Coordinates of C-alpha atoms in Angstrom, one line a residue:
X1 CA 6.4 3.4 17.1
X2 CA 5.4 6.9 16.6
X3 CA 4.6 8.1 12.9
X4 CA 7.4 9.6 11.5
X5 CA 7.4 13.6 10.5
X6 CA 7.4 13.9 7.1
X7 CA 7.6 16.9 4.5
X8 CA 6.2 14.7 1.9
X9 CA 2.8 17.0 1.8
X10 CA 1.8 14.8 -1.4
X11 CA 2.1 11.9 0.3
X12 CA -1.0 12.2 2.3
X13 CA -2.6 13.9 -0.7
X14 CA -2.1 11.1 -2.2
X15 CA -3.2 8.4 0.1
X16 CA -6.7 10.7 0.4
X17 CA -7.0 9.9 -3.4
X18 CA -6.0 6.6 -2.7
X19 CA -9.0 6.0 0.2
X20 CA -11.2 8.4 -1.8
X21 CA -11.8 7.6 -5.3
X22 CA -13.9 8.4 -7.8
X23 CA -16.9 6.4 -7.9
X24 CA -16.4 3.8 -10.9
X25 CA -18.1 5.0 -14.0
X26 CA -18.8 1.7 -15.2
X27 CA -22.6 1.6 -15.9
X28 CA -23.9 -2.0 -14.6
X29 CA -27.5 -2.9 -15.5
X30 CA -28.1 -3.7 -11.6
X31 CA -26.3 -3.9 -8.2
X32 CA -25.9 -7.8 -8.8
X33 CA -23.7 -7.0 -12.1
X34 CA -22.0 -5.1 -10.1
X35 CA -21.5 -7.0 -7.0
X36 CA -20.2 -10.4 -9.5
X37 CA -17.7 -7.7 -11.3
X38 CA -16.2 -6.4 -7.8
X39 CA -16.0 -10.1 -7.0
X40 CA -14.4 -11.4 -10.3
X41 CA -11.7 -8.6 -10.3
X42 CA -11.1 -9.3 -5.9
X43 CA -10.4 -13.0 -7.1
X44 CA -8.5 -12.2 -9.9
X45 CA -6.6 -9.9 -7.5
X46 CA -6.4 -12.3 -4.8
X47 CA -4.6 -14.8 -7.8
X48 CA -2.7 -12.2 -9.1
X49 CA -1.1 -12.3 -5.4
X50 CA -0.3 -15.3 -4.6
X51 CA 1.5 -15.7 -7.9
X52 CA 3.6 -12.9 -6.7
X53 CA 2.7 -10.1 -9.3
X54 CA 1.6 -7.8 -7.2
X55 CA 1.8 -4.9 -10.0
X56 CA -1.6 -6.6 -11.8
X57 CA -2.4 -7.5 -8.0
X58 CA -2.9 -4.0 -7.0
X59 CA -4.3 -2.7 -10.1
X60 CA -7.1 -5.3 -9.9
X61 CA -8.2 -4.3 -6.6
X62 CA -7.9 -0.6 -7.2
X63 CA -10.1 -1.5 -9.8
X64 CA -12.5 -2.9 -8.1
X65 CA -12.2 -0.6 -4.8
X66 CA -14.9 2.1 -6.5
X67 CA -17.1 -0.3 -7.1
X68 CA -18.6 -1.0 -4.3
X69 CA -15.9 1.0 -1.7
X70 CA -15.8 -2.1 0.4
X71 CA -12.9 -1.9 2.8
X72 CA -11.7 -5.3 2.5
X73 CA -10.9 -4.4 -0.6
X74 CA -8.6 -1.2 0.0
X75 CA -7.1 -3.2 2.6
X76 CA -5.9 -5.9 -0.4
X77 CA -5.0 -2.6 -2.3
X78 CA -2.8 -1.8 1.2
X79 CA -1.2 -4.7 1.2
X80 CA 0.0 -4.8 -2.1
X81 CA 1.2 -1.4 -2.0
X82 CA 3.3 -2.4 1.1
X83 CA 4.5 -5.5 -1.2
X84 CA 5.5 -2.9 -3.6
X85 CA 7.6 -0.8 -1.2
X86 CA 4.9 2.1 -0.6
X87 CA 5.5 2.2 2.7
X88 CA 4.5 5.8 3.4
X89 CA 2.2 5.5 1.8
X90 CA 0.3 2.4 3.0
X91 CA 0.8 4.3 6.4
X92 CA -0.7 7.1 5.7
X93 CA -3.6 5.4 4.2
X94 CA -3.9 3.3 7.4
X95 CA -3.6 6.2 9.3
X96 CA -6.7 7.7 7.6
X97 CA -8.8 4.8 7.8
X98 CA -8.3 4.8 11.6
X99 CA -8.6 8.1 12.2
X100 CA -12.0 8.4 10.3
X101 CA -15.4 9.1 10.6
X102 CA -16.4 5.1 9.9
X103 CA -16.3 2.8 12.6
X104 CA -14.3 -0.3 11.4
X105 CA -15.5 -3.6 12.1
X106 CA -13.1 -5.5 15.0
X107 CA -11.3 -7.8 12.2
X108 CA -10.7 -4.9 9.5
X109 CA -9.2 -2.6 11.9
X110 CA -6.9 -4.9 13.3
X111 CA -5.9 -5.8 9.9
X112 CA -5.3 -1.9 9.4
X113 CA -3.4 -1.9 12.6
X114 CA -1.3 -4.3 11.7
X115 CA -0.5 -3.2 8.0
X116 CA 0.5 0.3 9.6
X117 CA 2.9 -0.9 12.4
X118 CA 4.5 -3.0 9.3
X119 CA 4.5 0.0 7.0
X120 CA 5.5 2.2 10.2
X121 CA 8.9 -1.0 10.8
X122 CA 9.3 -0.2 7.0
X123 CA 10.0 3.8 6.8
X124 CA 11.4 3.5 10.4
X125 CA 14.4 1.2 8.9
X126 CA 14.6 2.6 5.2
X127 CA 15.5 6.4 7.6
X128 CA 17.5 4.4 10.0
X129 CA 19.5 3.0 6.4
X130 CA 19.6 6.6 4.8
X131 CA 21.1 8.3 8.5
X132 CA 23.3 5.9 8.7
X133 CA 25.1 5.8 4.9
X134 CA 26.7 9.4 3.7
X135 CA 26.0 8.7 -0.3
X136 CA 22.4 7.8 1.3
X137 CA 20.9 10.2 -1.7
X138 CA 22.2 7.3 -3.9
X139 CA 19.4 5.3 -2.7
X140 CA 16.6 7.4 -4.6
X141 CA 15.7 5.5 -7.8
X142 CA 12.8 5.4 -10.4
X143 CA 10.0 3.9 -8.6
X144 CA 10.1 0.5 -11.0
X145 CA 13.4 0.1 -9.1
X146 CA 11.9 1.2 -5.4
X147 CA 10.1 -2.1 -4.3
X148 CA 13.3 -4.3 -5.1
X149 CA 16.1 -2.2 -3.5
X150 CA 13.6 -1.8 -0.7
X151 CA 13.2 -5.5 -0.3
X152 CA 17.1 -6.2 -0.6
X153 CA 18.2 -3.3 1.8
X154 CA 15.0 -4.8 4.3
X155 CA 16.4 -8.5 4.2
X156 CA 20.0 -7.0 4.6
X157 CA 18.8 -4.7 7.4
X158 CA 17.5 -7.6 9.3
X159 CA 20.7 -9.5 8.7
X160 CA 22.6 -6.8 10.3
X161 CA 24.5 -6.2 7.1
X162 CA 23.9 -2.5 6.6
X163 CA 27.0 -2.1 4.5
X164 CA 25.4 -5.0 1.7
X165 CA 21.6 -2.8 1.5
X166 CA 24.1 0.0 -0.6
X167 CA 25.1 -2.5 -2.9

């Protein structure tokens, strides 16, 4: 599927931010420090996860992201965005990382493949939702509220029940 034309400007600003952060500021007496910290906060991430919370999920791993700018890392960021609903978002960060100057290893950019034709499914049926309900404007909620009513209208969607994603 074809990435979707978008007048959201900001979102690619944002998923630039997103790929290129600010170096941490955390001093660490030596790489090692640093490495273990990365590490800790990855696994703490990585639990966060599989409990579900992927809120303190995310925010672990985009803590530890600048540390070390590994890209397994921003891909665990990815993924939770997408949990979250950031659909656009995650594609547009996808987009970057295979579109850049870096050559990613075989294994992380099939990863990154994969999150973007899922992000890609995701917008593709959130428009395909919006052009096909009138009070579509409805839809746009505080972004607290955006991952669930994402995941609802998604699991309606691939029911077929269009008419139940409204509700």
């Amino acid at each position: 599927m074809a990435p979707r034309a978008t007048s959201l400007a900001w979102v690619e600003d944002l998923a630039e931010e997103v790929i290129s952060p600010r170096p941490c500021a955390q001093q660490f007496p030596d790489l090692e420090t640093r490495v273990a910290e990365h590490d800790r906060l990855v696994e703490a991430g990585s639990a966060a996860n599989a409990a579900a919370d992927w809120d303190g999920a995310l925010t672990l791993f985009d803590q530890a992201y600048p540390m070390l700018f590994k890209t397994s890392t921003l891909l665990s960021a990815l993924s939770m965005r997408l949990q979250r609903g950031e659909a656009a978002l995650t594609a547009a960060c996808c987009r970057l990382l295979l579109g850049g100057e870096g050559v990613l290893p075989p294994e992380e950019r099939a990863v990154t493949e994969a999150s973007l034709a899922q992000a890609e499914e995701m917008v593709a049926r959130v428009f395909a939702i919006l052009e096909a309900e009138p009070n579509a404007a409805d839809l746009l909620v505080p972004l607290d509220r955006h991952a669930a009513l994402c995941s609802r209208a998604l699991g309606a969607s691939e029911d077929g029940r269009h008419g139940d994603a409204f509700q």
